Coordinates of C-alpha atoms in Angstrom, one line a residue:
M227 CA 35.6 15.6 18.1
S228 CA 33.4 12.7 19.6
F229 CA 34.0 9.7 21.9
G230 CA 32.9 6.2 21.0
F231 CA 33.5 5.1 24.6
P232 CA 33.3 8.2 27.1
W233 CA 33.9 6.0 30.1
G234 CA 37.6 5.7 28.9
L235 CA 38.1 9.3 30.0
L236 CA 38.3 8.1 33.6
A237 CA 41.8 7.0 33.0
L238 CA 42.6 10.8 33.3
G239 CA 42.3 10.2 37.1
A240 CA 45.8 8.8 37.0
L241 CA 47.1 12.5 36.7
V242 CA 46.3 13.0 40.3
P243 CA 48.8 10.7 41.9
L244 CA 51.4 11.4 39.1
V245 CA 51.5 15.1 39.9
A246 CA 51.5 14.5 43.7
A247 CA 54.5 12.2 43.4
Y248 CA 56.4 15.0 41.7
F249 CA 55.8 17.3 44.5
L250 CA 56.1 15.1 47.5
R251 CA 59.6 14.6 48.9
R252 CA 60.5 11.7 51.2
R253 CA 62.4 12.3 54.6
Q254 CA 66.1 11.2 54.4
K255 CA 68.4 10.3 57.4
P256 CA 71.6 12.2 57.8
V257 CA 74.5 10.2 56.5
V258 CA 78.2 11.2 57.3
V259 CA 80.9 10.2 55.0
S260 CA 84.5 10.8 54.6
A261 CA 84.6 12.2 51.1
L262 CA 82.1 13.2 48.4
F263 CA 84.1 11.5 45.7
L264 CA 82.7 8.3 46.9
W265 CA 79.2 9.2 45.9
R266 CA 78.5 8.9 42.2
R267 CA 75.7 11.4 42.0
P268 CA 76.0 13.5 45.1
S269 CA 73.0 15.9 45.7
P270 CA 74.4 19.2 46.7
R271 CA 71.1 20.1 48.7
A272 CA 70.3 18.6 52.0
E273 CA 66.8 17.4 52.6
A274 CA 65.1 18.5 55.8
G275 CA 62.1 16.2 55.7
P276 CA 58.9 15.9 53.9
R277 CA 57.5 19.0 52.3
W278 CA 56.0 20.5 49.2
E279 CA 58.4 22.5 47.1
R280 CA 59.0 23.3 43.4
F281 CA 60.4 20.5 41.4
T282 CA 63.1 20.6 38.8
R283 CA 62.1 18.1 36.3
E284 CA 59.0 19.7 34.5
A285 CA 59.9 18.2 31.1
S286 CA 59.7 14.6 32.4
L287 CA 56.4 15.4 34.2
L288 CA 55.0 16.8 30.9
L289 CA 55.9 13.8 29.0
E290 CA 54.3 11.5 31.5
V291 CA 51.2 13.6 31.6
L292 CA 51.0 13.4 27.7
A293 CA 51.2 9.8 28.1
V294 CA 48.3 9.3 30.4
V295 CA 46.3 11.8 28.3
A296 CA 47.1 9.6 25.1
A297 CA 46.1 6.5 26.8
A298 CA 42.7 7.9 28.0
L299 CA 42.0 9.2 24.4
F300 CA 42.6 5.7 23.1
L301 CA 40.4 4.1 25.7
A302 CA 37.7 6.6 24.9
D303 CA 37.9 5.8 21.2
V304 CA 38.3 9.5 20.2
R305 CA 37.3 10.4 16.7
W306 CA 38.0 13.5 14.5
G307 CA 36.5 14.6 11.1
E308 CA 35.2 11.9 8.9
A309 CA 35.7 9.2 11.5
A310 CA 33.2 11.0 13.8
R311 CA 30.6 11.5 11.1
A312 CA 30.7 7.9 10.0
R313 CA 28.5 6.9 12.9
H314 CA 25.3 8.6 11.6
L315 CA 22.3 6.4 12.0
V316 CA 18.8 7.2 10.4
L317 CA 15.8 5.7 12.2
V318 CA 12.3 5.7 10.8
V319 CA 9.2 4.9 13.0
D320 CA 5.8 4.2 11.6
G321 CA 3.3 6.9 12.7
S322 CA 0.1 4.8 12.1
L323 CA -2.5 4.6 14.9
S324 CA -2.0 0.8 15.1
M325 CA 1.5 1.3 16.6
S326 CA -0.5 2.2 19.8
A327 CA -2.0 -1.4 20.0
R328 CA -1.1 -3.5 23.0
G329 CA 0.3 -7.0 22.9
P330 CA -0.7 -10.0 25.1
D331 CA 1.6 -8.6 27.8
G332 CA 0.2 -5.1 27.7
V333 CA 3.1 -3.5 26.1
T334 CA 2.3 -1.2 23.1
V335 CA 4.3 -1.7 19.8
L336 CA 5.6 1.8 20.2
E337 CA 7.1 1.0 23.5
Q338 CA 8.8 -2.0 21.9
V339 CA 10.2 0.4 19.3
R340 CA 11.6 2.7 21.7
R341 CA 13.5 -0.1 23.3
E342 CA 14.7 -1.7 20.0
A343 CA 15.7 1.9 18.7
A344 CA 17.8 2.6 21.9
A345 CA 19.4 -0.9 21.5
R346 CA 20.1 -0.2 17.8
V347 CA 21.8 3.2 18.5
E348 CA 24.0 1.4 21.1
S349 CA 24.9 -1.5 18.9
E350 CA 25.7 0.8 16.0
E351 CA 27.8 3.0 18.3
A352 CA 25.9 5.9 16.6
T353 CA 27.2 9.4 17.5
Q354 CA 24.5 11.3 15.3
V355 CA 20.9 10.2 15.0
T356 CA 18.2 11.4 12.5
L357 CA 14.7 10.3 13.6
L358 CA 11.8 10.3 11.0
A359 CA 8.1 9.4 11.6
S360 CA 6.4 8.1 8.5
G361 CA 2.7 9.3 7.5
G362 CA 0.8 11.0 4.8
T363 CA 3.1 13.8 5.5
P364 CA 6.5 12.6 6.8
R365 CA 7.8 14.3 9.8
M366 CA 11.4 14.8 11.2
L367 CA 11.2 14.2 14.9
A368 CA 14.9 14.8 15.7
G369 CA 17.9 15.9 13.4
P370 CA 19.2 16.0 11.0
E371 CA 22.3 14.4 12.8
A372 CA 21.1 15.1 16.5
E373 CA 22.6 13.7 19.4
P374 CA 21.6 10.1 20.3
S375 CA 20.1 11.2 23.7
R376 CA 18.1 14.0 22.1
A377 CA 16.8 11.8 19.4
L378 CA 15.8 8.9 21.8
A379 CA 14.1 11.7 24.0
A380 CA 12.1 12.9 21.1
L381 CA 11.1 9.2 20.4
E382 CA 9.9 8.8 24.0
S383 CA 7.5 11.9 23.6
F384 CA 6.3 10.9 20.2
Q385 CA 2.7 9.4 19.9
A386 CA 1.7 7.4 16.9
Q387 CA -1.8 8.7 15.9
G388 CA -1.7 8.8 12.1
A389 CA -3.8 7.2 9.4
D390 CA -3.0 4.3 7.2
H391 CA -0.3 5.3 4.6
D392 CA 2.4 4.1 2.3
P393 CA 5.8 4.3 4.1
M394 CA 8.0 4.3 0.9
P395 CA 8.1 8.1 0.4
T396 CA 9.6 8.4 4.0
L397 CA 12.0 5.6 3.4
I398 CA 13.2 7.2 0.2
W399 CA 13.7 10.6 2.1
A400 CA 15.6 8.8 4.8
Q401 CA 17.9 7.3 2.3
E402 CA 18.6 10.7 1.0
L403 CA 19.4 11.9 4.5
A404 CA 21.6 8.9 5.3
G405 CA 23.8 9.4 2.3
A406 CA 25.2 6.9 -0.1
G407 CA 26.3 3.6 1.3
R408 CA 24.6 4.0 4.6
R409 CA 21.6 2.0 5.8
V410 CA 18.2 3.0 7.2
A411 CA 16.3 1.2 10.2
F412 CA 12.6 1.2 9.8
F413 CA 10.3 0.0 12.7
T414 CA 6.8 -0.8 12.1
D415 CA 4.1 -3.4 13.3
V416 CA 3.4 -5.1 10.0
P417 CA 5.7 -7.1 7.7
P418 CA 6.2 -6.0 4.2
E419 CA 3.7 -7.4 1.6
N420 CA 6.6 -8.0 -0.8
A421 CA 10.2 -7.9 0.6
A422 CA 11.6 -7.4 -2.8
L423 CA 9.9 -3.9 -3.1
V424 CA 11.6 -2.6 0.2
P425 CA 14.6 -0.4 -0.6
A426 CA 17.8 -2.3 -0.7
A427 CA 19.4 -0.1 2.0
V428 CA 16.5 -0.3 4.5
R429 CA 16.4 -2.8 7.5
W430 CA 12.6 -3.5 8.0
T431 CA 11.8 -4.5 11.7
A432 CA 8.2 -5.4 12.4
L433 CA 7.2 -5.7 16.0
G434 CA 3.4 -6.3 15.9
T435 CA 1.1 -8.9 17.0
A436 CA -2.0 -10.1 15.3
R437 CA -5.1 -9.6 17.5
G438 CA -8.8 -9.2 17.4
N439 CA -10.2 -5.8 17.9
V440 CA -13.6 -4.0 18.2
A441 CA -13.6 -0.4 17.1
L442 CA -15.6 2.6 16.1
V443 CA -15.2 3.3 12.5
S444 CA -17.4 6.2 12.1
A445 CA -19.0 8.8 14.5
Q446 CA -21.1 11.8 13.5
R447 CA -23.0 14.4 15.3
R448 CA -25.8 16.8 13.9
D449 CA -27.5 19.5 16.0
D450 CA -31.0 20.7 14.9
G451 CA -31.7 23.4 17.5
P452 CA -31.5 21.7 21.1
T453 CA -31.6 18.3 19.6
A454 CA -28.3 16.5 19.1
T455 CA -28.3 13.4 16.9
V456 CA -25.2 11.1 17.3
T457 CA -24.8 8.2 14.7
L458 CA -22.1 5.6 15.3
R459 CA -20.9 2.6 13.4
V460 CA -19.1 -0.2 15.3
A461 CA -17.1 -3.1 13.6
R462 CA -15.4 -6.3 14.9
F463 CA -12.1 -7.4 13.3
G464 CA -11.2 -10.9 13.9
E465 CA -12.0 -12.7 17.0
G466 CA -13.9 -11.0 19.7
P467 CA -17.1 -10.6 21.5
G468 CA -20.3 -10.9 19.6
E469 CA -22.0 -8.1 21.6
V470 CA -20.5 -5.0 23.0
D471 CA -21.7 -2.2 25.2
V472 CA -21.4 1.3 23.8
R473 CA -21.5 4.0 26.4
V474 CA -22.5 7.4 25.4
R475 CA -22.4 10.3 27.9
A476 CA -23.7 13.7 27.0
L477 CA -22.3 16.6 29.1
P478 CA -24.7 19.4 29.8
G479 CA -24.8 22.1 27.2
P480 CA -25.9 25.7 27.5
G481 CA -29.1 26.1 29.6
A482 CA -28.9 22.4 30.6
K483 CA -28.8 21.6 34.4
A484 CA -27.5 18.0 33.9
G485 CA -26.2 15.7 31.3
A486 CA -27.4 12.2 30.2
E487 CA -25.7 8.8 29.9
R488 CA -26.9 5.7 27.9
V489 CA -25.5 2.2 27.4
E490 CA -26.6 0.5 24.3
R491 CA -25.9 -3.3 23.8
V492 CA -24.8 -3.8 20.2
R493 CA -24.7 -7.0 18.4
L494 CA -21.7 -7.1 16.1
P495 CA -21.9 -9.1 12.8
E496 CA -18.9 -11.2 11.5
E497 CA -18.7 -9.0 8.5
G498 CA -19.8 -5.3 8.1
T499 CA -20.7 -2.9 10.8
A500 CA -23.5 -2.2 13.5
T501 CA -25.1 1.2 13.5
V502 CA -26.2 3.1 16.6
R503 CA -28.4 6.3 16.5
L504 CA -29.1 8.2 19.7
T505 CA -30.7 11.7 20.3
F506 CA -30.0 14.0 23.3
Q507 CA -31.6 17.3 24.2
G508 CA -29.5 20.4 25.3
A509 CA -26.3 18.3 25.2
G510 CA -22.9 19.9 25.2
E511 CA -19.9 17.6 24.2
V512 CA -20.6 13.9 23.8
E513 CA -18.3 11.2 24.7
V514 CA -18.5 7.8 23.3
T515 CA -16.5 4.8 24.7
L516 CA -16.2 1.1 24.0
P517 CA -14.7 -1.4 26.5
D518 CA -10.8 -1.5 26.2
D519 CA -9.3 -4.0 24.0
A520 CA -6.1 -4.3 21.9
L521 CA -6.5 -0.8 20.7
P522 CA -8.4 1.5 23.1
E523 CA -7.7 4.6 21.0
D524 CA -10.2 3.7 18.4
G525 CA -12.9 3.0 21.0
Q526 CA -12.9 6.6 22.3
V527 CA -14.3 9.8 20.6
R528 CA -15.3 13.2 21.9
L529 CA -18.0 15.0 19.6
P530 CA -18.3 18.8 20.2
P531 CA -21.6 20.5 19.3
A532 CA -22.0 20.8 15.5
P533 CA -24.9 23.0 14.8
T534 CA -26.1 23.4 11.2
R535 CA -25.5 26.8 9.8
P536 CA -28.3 27.6 7.4
I537 CA -27.3 29.4 4.4
A538 CA -29.0 32.7 3.3
V539 CA -31.2 32.1 0.2
A540 CA -32.9 34.9 -1.8
L541 CA -35.4 34.8 -4.7
A542 CA -34.6 37.4 -7.5
Q543 CA -37.4 39.4 -9.0
G544 CA -39.0 38.2 -12.4
L545 CA -39.8 34.6 -11.5
G546 CA -43.1 33.2 -12.9
A547 CA -45.9 32.5 -10.5
P548 CA -45.6 28.6 -10.6
E549 CA -41.7 28.8 -10.1
Q550 CA -42.2 31.4 -7.4
T551 CA -44.8 29.3 -5.5
A552 CA -42.8 26.1 -5.8
L553 CA -39.6 27.6 -4.5
E554 CA -41.3 29.4 -1.7
R555 CA -43.0 26.3 -0.6
F556 CA -39.5 24.5 -0.4
L557 CA -37.7 27.3 1.4
A558 CA -40.5 27.5 4.0
V559 CA -40.0 23.8 5.1
S560 CA -36.3 23.5 4.6
P561 CA -34.3 23.8 7.9
E562 CA -31.1 24.3 5.8
V563 CA -32.0 27.8 4.5
A564 CA -32.7 31.2 6.0
R565 CA -34.6 34.0 4.4
G566 CA -33.9 37.6 4.9
A567 CA -30.4 37.0 6.3
E568 CA -27.3 39.0 5.3
D569 CA -24.5 37.7 3.2
V570 CA -26.7 35.8 0.7
V571 CA -25.1 32.7 -0.5
L572 CA -27.6 31.4 -3.0
V573 CA -30.0 33.5 -5.3
L574 CA -32.6 31.7 -7.4
G575 CA -34.1 33.7 -10.3
P576 CA -35.6 33.6 -13.8
P577 CA -33.5 32.9 -16.9
G578 CA -31.4 35.9 -18.3
T579 CA -30.5 37.2 -14.9
D580 CA -27.3 36.7 -13.1
A581 CA -28.7 34.4 -10.4
R582 CA -26.6 31.5 -9.2
V583 CA -29.6 29.2 -10.1
T584 CA -32.1 30.0 -12.8
V585 CA -35.6 28.3 -12.9
G586 CA -37.9 28.7 -15.8
A587 CA -38.1 28.2 -19.7
G588 CA -38.1 30.6 -22.5
G589 CA -38.9 29.9 -26.1
A590 CA -41.1 27.3 -27.6
P591 CA -42.3 24.8 -24.9
R592 CA -41.7 21.1 -25.4
T593 CA -43.0 18.3 -23.1
F594 CA -41.0 15.1 -22.3
V595 CA -42.1 12.0 -20.4
G596 CA -38.8 10.2 -20.8
P597 CA -36.4 8.7 -21.3
F598 CA -34.2 11.1 -19.3
F599 CA -30.4 10.9 -19.4
S600 CA -28.4 12.1 -16.4
E601 CA -24.8 12.7 -15.7
K602 CA -23.8 9.9 -13.5
G603 CA -22.0 10.8 -10.3
H604 CA -22.7 14.5 -10.4
P605 CA -23.4 15.7 -6.8
L606 CA -26.5 17.9 -7.9
L607 CA -28.2 14.7 -9.1
D608 CA -27.7 12.5 -6.0
D609 CA -31.0 10.5 -5.5
V610 CA -32.9 12.4 -8.2
Q611 CA -35.4 10.0 -9.6
L612 CA -37.3 11.3 -12.8
S613 CA -39.3 8.1 -13.5
G614 CA -43.0 9.2 -14.1
V615 CA -42.0 12.9 -14.5
R616 CA -43.6 15.1 -17.2
W617 CA -41.1 17.9 -18.0
T618 CA -41.9 20.8 -20.2
A619 CA -38.7 22.7 -21.3
G620 CA -38.0 25.7 -23.6
D621 CA -34.8 26.7 -25.5
N622 CA -31.6 25.0 -24.5
P623 CA -29.6 26.8 -21.6
P624 CA -26.0 27.5 -21.8
G625 CA -23.4 25.2 -20.1
K626 CA -22.6 21.4 -19.9
P627 CA -25.8 19.4 -19.9
L628 CA -26.5 17.5 -16.6
V629 CA -30.0 16.2 -17.6
S630 CA -31.4 15.9 -21.1
A631 CA -34.2 14.3 -23.0
G632 CA -33.6 13.9 -26.6
D633 CA -32.0 17.0 -27.9
A634 CA -33.4 19.1 -25.1
V635 CA -31.2 20.2 -22.1
L636 CA -33.2 20.1 -19.0
V637 CA -30.5 20.9 -16.5
S638 CA -27.1 22.5 -17.1
E639 CA -24.0 23.8 -15.4
E640 CA -21.7 26.6 -16.6
A641 CA -17.9 26.5 -15.8
D642 CA -18.4 29.2 -13.1
G643 CA -20.8 27.0 -11.3
R644 CA -24.1 28.6 -12.4
V645 CA -27.0 26.1 -12.8
H646 CA -29.8 26.4 -15.1
V647 CA -33.1 24.4 -14.6
N648 CA -35.0 24.6 -17.9
V649 CA -38.6 23.8 -16.8
D650 CA -42.0 25.4 -17.2
L651 CA -43.7 24.4 -14.0
S652 CA -47.2 25.5 -15.3
R653 CA -47.0 22.5 -17.7
S654 CA -45.0 20.0 -15.7
N655 CA -45.6 17.9 -12.6
V656 CA -41.8 17.7 -11.5
Q657 CA -42.7 20.0 -8.6
R658 CA -45.2 17.4 -7.3
V659 CA -42.8 14.4 -7.0
S660 CA -39.9 13.8 -4.8
A661 CA -37.4 14.7 -7.4
W662 CA -38.1 18.4 -6.8
P663 CA -37.1 18.8 -3.1
V664 CA -34.2 16.4 -3.6
L665 CA -32.8 18.6 -6.4
L666 CA -33.3 21.8 -4.6
S667 CA -31.5 20.3 -1.4
N668 CA -28.6 19.2 -3.5
L669 CA -28.5 22.8 -4.8
V670 CA -28.5 24.0 -1.2
R671 CA -25.8 21.6 -0.2
E672 CA -23.5 22.6 -3.1
A673 CA -24.1 26.2 -2.3
R674 CA -23.1 25.6 1.3
R675 CA -19.8 24.2 0.2
T676 CA -19.0 27.7 -1.2
R677 CA -19.4 29.4 2.1
E678 CA -16.3 30.4 4.1
G679 CA -15.3 27.7 6.5
F680 CA -15.3 24.0 6.7
P681 CA -18.0 22.3 4.6
R682 CA -17.6 19.3 6.9
R683 CA -17.3 19.6 10.7
Q684 CA -16.3 16.0 11.5
L685 CA -13.6 13.9 9.7
M686 CA -11.9 10.7 10.1
L687 CA -8.1 10.1 10.1
G688 CA -6.6 10.2 6.6
E689 CA -9.5 12.3 4.9
P690 CA -8.5 15.5 3.1
L691 CA -9.6 18.6 4.8
P692 CA -11.7 20.8 2.5
V693 CA -12.0 24.5 3.3
V694 CA -13.6 27.6 1.7
T695 CA -11.7 30.9 1.7
L696 CA -12.4 34.4 0.2
A697 CA -10.2 36.2 -2.0
G698 CA -7.9 38.9 -0.7
A699 CA -7.7 37.5 3.0
R700 CA -5.0 35.5 4.9
Y701 CA -6.0 32.4 6.2
A702 CA -4.2 29.7 8.6
L703 CA -5.1 26.4 9.7
V704 CA -4.4 26.0 13.5
G705 CA -4.3 22.4 15.0
P706 CA -2.5 20.1 17.3
G707 CA 0.5 20.2 15.0
G708 CA 0.8 23.9 15.0
S709 CA -0.2 26.6 12.5
R710 CA 0.3 26.5 8.7
P711 CA -0.8 28.9 6.0
V712 CA -3.8 28.2 3.7
F713 CA -3.2 29.4 0.1
G714 CA -5.9 29.8 -2.6
A715 CA -9.3 31.3 -2.8
G716 CA -12.6 29.4 -3.1
E717 CA -12.8 25.7 -2.5
V718 CA -9.4 24.6 -1.3
T719 CA -8.6 20.9 -0.5
L720 CA -5.8 20.5 2.2
S721 CA -3.7 17.4 2.8
P722 CA -5.1 15.2 5.5
P723 CA -4.1 16.3 9.0
T724 CA -1.3 14.5 10.7
G725 CA -3.3 13.8 13.9
P726 CA -6.6 13.8 15.5
G727 CA -7.9 16.8 17.3
A728 CA -9.7 20.2 16.9
Y729 CA -8.7 22.3 13.9
S730 CA -9.7 25.9 13.4
L731 CA -9.7 28.2 10.4
E732 CA -8.4 31.7 11.1
R733 CA -8.7 34.7 8.8
D734 CA -6.4 37.5 9.8
G735 CA -6.0 36.1 13.3
D736 CA -9.9 35.7 13.8
V737 CA -11.4 32.1 14.1
V738 CA -13.8 31.6 11.2
D739 CA -14.8 27.9 11.7
T740 CA -13.9 24.8 13.6
A741 CA -13.6 21.1 12.6
Q742 CA -12.9 17.9 14.5
V743 CA -10.6 15.1 13.2
L744 CA -11.4 11.9 14.9
A745 CA -8.9 9.2 15.6
L746 CA -10.8 6.5 13.7
D747 CA -9.5 4.5 10.7
A748 CA -11.0 1.2 9.8
R749 CA -7.7 0.2 8.2
E750 CA -5.7 0.8 11.3
S751 CA -8.2 -0.9 13.5
D752 CA -7.9 -4.1 11.8
L753 CA -5.1 -5.8 13.6
R754 CA -5.3 -9.2 11.9
T755 CA -2.6 -8.4 9.4
R756 CA 0.1 -7.3 12.1
G757 CA 3.0 -9.4 13.0
R758 CA 6.8 -9.8 13.7
A759 CA 9.4 -9.9 10.9
E760 CA 13.1 -8.9 10.4
V761 CA 14.0 -8.2 6.8
P762 CA 17.7 -7.2 6.6
A763 CA 19.1 -4.7 4.2
R764 CA 19.9 -6.4 0.8
E765 CA 23.0 -4.2 0.3
A766 CA 25.9 -3.7 2.7
G767 CA 26.5 -0.4 4.1
E768 CA 29.6 1.3 5.1
D769 CA 28.6 0.9 8.8
D770 CA 28.7 -2.8 8.6
A771 CA 31.0 -4.4 11.2
G772 CA 34.1 -5.9 9.7
G773 CA 33.7 -4.0 6.5
N774 CA 34.8 -0.4 6.2
A775 CA 33.7 0.5 9.7
P776 CA 36.4 2.7 11.3
G777 CA 38.1 1.1 14.3
R778 CA 39.7 2.8 17.2
A779 CA 42.1 5.6 16.1
R780 CA 45.7 4.6 16.4
W781 CA 47.4 7.9 16.8
P782 CA 46.9 8.1 20.6
L783 CA 48.9 4.8 20.9
V784 CA 51.7 6.4 18.6
L785 CA 51.6 9.5 20.8
L786 CA 51.7 7.2 24.0
L787 CA 54.8 5.4 22.9
A788 CA 56.6 8.5 21.7
A789 CA 55.9 10.2 25.1
L790 CA 57.3 7.0 27.1
V791 CA 60.4 6.9 24.8
A792 CA 61.1 10.5 25.3
D793 CA 60.7 10.4 29.1
F794 CA 63.0 7.4 29.3
Y795 CA 65.7 9.1 27.3
L796 CA 65.4 12.3 29.3
T797 CA 65.5 10.6 32.6
R798 CA 68.5 8.2 31.8
R799 CA 70.8 11.2 31.0
E800 CA 73.3 12.1 33.7
P801 CA 72.2 15.5 35.1
P802 CA 74.7 18.4 35.2
G803 CA 77.0 18.5 38.3
A804 CA 76.9 14.8 38.7
S805 CA 80.7 14.7 39.3
G806 CA 81.9 15.2 43.0
T807 CA 82.2 18.8 44.2
G808 CA 84.2 18.1 47.3
A809 CA 87.9 17.6 47.4
P810 CA 89.3 14.1 48.1
G811 CA 89.4 13.4 51.9
T812 CA 86.9 16.2 52.6
G813 CA 83.9 15.1 54.7
G814 CA 80.4 16.0 53.6
V815 CA 76.9 15.5 54.6
S816 CA 74.1 14.4 52.3

């Protein structure tokens, strides 16, 4: 049971004077008469004055009470069964970061949505509300079919901080929750690109405003020992200042007595971004802020320390002298590797061993000066330039060719990730050009991605979250949205986090690594496409006024009339003993 207008229950207050009237007796003056037969309905009892006493007309009182209750139920719009469930309203709120943008009056789009949603619930006379938030992963904020007050309270506490996304999957889910013939209300800040593609049962309401905005579109931090390097990219979208002050404040880190603060004046191009790079010594967390504008959220980031974790590298026995010397020289100057550490991640060895990377050549040597053919887009070959290289190779190694010259395979990769570098450094000059350290750095970088934890420590909104797990262990990702299990072993790519904040990877309850998701998304910072629009649903729903919408229930009126008719019939009957009880000529007192 539910009530469309609960204030109608105030009519039950009429029961108080009704019951009091049945108990209260009026004082009557004594009257002397000559005979009782002159009185049509004499009362055999004498009244002594006003007092409370048991009344004798219970049936009449019950009928009148029933009439008052029936009238109150009609005024309160009582509903039963299907009539009560027919007032289900499904609301969908855009969870994008741009919903936090402020209009010229300083009111955010999300605050306007809260007001509009409350008005929509009241106008629809909804008794049950389901509230969804769109995003890369749609979320249910209240429901299904929650009380309107609880749904609106959930909307009050909701903060839109998601990345740019397609709302259609959420709208399809909302239609399934609403049911056939029901409409869905969608609140956002951008008009639809094509109204014909909006689902027919969805009413699209856009409450945004096109405004200029200056935003951080990227922020990265790298720590090498006590030195922290912060790299920022700042962009201007639409009208705005040509220059902006970027304030960077480094809190004191371990062993530091005080922090540091710098203000950089940055000139913003009309198109593209401006880059700022700063270094700090002994810094803890670094705070970056831009002057407040339409969307302050994309002008503030907090970068925790992100020290590089060198990976343990070992050289296997059997390497040739030239290969041993070239590899030792690289490992000695590379800050990304550690020698002699436990948990070796990368092993370099001669051909024929089980090393992850083999370096050397076997068989008849052949020398090539080009042309060299490389697998485009492969991460191991990023920035590897082989022009001017003299490469001596032996027999072709197994695996997929990555670099080849004629029919000779110079670099190959097997399905399990093992890499073979087919080179005889005693007859080549590849170790004397930039291609050699770049190739080895790429090998170290790819090996780091196989180490347990987060390959990347800082990500932007909307980016998938890569993690590396070990077989046989139980992992969980813990963040602002709670904890969720991580399934799979090795390199696992998780769906983009629903919001910014710190995320940690736990193995059997112990923290393995942490990563930071920053509230930065260039697509959400561009407010030039925002605006206001109202796209009504193209198909009528059962909750349309004047259609099949249920009106007030009629049965309380029928019950009211029945109680009044029964009470009238009961009170008009002549009560027993109405005839005179005294003999003619006999006096009596009433």
